[in-house]
């Protein structure tokens, strides 16, 4: 029996935009109406959870912690594959405060048998979790973003821990500061991505590994709507409200869309993918072993 995809999310009770570590973050806008925006974030987070469940996933909600508002973006907490958890190390002090919180979350998950191993990065490496390291299930390797938050030497660290191929993609702009803001593998070998977010060398890697017919380009408007920051479960895609142009493209390719109004989180530079962390991803070797059992 295959079990359902399992995602972590965080209760958004203490979410807010209180500092500025990426160009999307607008503390002034938040300060204008904190109560209204907090209510809106509670409903947006609930709607996202429901959409993931509708798409066939299971969500485990982490308790809120005061003083770490970006804890609502667990995609940045770790890279997880085959039950191995590689803990993130953040660039910014505001988010470094999340590291001990997530460490105990994963230790508790390990104690319960939900994951097997919790691993630390080497000391000189910055790596912001699945936000900058995306498992491509169809191709069987990791795509890893670097150059904005994660450092180039994170690629080697990921490869060593998981013993899987890692294709590095250097990010060219601070607006698309994590790989998940501009790159999303979709079932059926497709990849949705925003070309201007990448350096020429990164685009060359994309062109080497993805056939032209499998590349779906997201326009500036589509990327700015955080549509690329999507959760894909089989033919289903859970994402922030998409511009009609992208909706048409994806429906035309046979995907089913679950769109959620995530405006309060876009105000912090996050969308559907970064508000979640998938815990049950398996490598090809592990999947084959399970199938043979
Ligand atoms: N405010 C957060 C930050 O700048 C947003 C993180 C969104 N996460 C992501 N994986 N894109 O770190």
Short mmCIF file of C-alpha atoms in Angstrom, two decimals, residues 17 19-29 91-92 148-149 172-178 181 224 226 265-270:
data_model
loop_
_atom_site.label_atom_id
_atom_site.label_comp_id
_atom_site.label_asym_id
_atom_site.label_seq_id
_atom_site.Cartn_x
_atom_site.Cartn_y
_atom_site.Cartn_z
CA UNK A 17 6.23 40.78 8.29
CA UNK A 19 11.84 42.70 8.95
CA UNK A 20 13.09 42.87 5.40
CA UNK A 21 15.42 40.16 4.12
CA UNK A 22 14.09 39.94 0.57
CA UNK A 23 12.62 42.52 -1.85
CA UNK A 24 9.04 41.24 -1.39
CA UNK A 25 8.90 41.92 2.33
CA UNK A 26 6.90 44.97 3.31
CA UNK A 27 6.89 45.56 7.09
CA UNK A 28 5.17 48.95 6.48
CA UNK A 29 2.21 47.27 4.77
CA UNK A 91 22.05 33.38 5.84
CA UNK A 92 20.15 35.94 7.93
CA UNK A 148 21.57 34.29 -3.01
CA UNK A 149 20.85 32.44 0.28
CA UNK A 172 20.84 35.79 -10.65
CA UNK A 173 18.52 38.14 -8.73
CA UNK A 174 17.54 38.96 -5.15
CA UNK A 175 13.84 38.95 -6.11
CA UNK A 176 14.03 35.23 -6.94
CA UNK A 177 16.25 34.45 -3.99
CA UNK A 178 15.30 30.79 -3.48
CA UNK A 181 10.42 30.97 -6.33
CA UNK A 224 5.48 37.59 -9.48
CA UNK A 226 4.21 33.24 -6.87
CA UNK A 265 2.32 35.32 2.69
CA UNK A 266 3.42 36.78 -0.64
CA UNK A 267 3.96 39.92 1.42
CA UNK A 268 6.86 38.02 2.98
CA UNK A 269 8.10 36.52 -0.28
CA UNK A 270 6.52 33.09 0.09
#
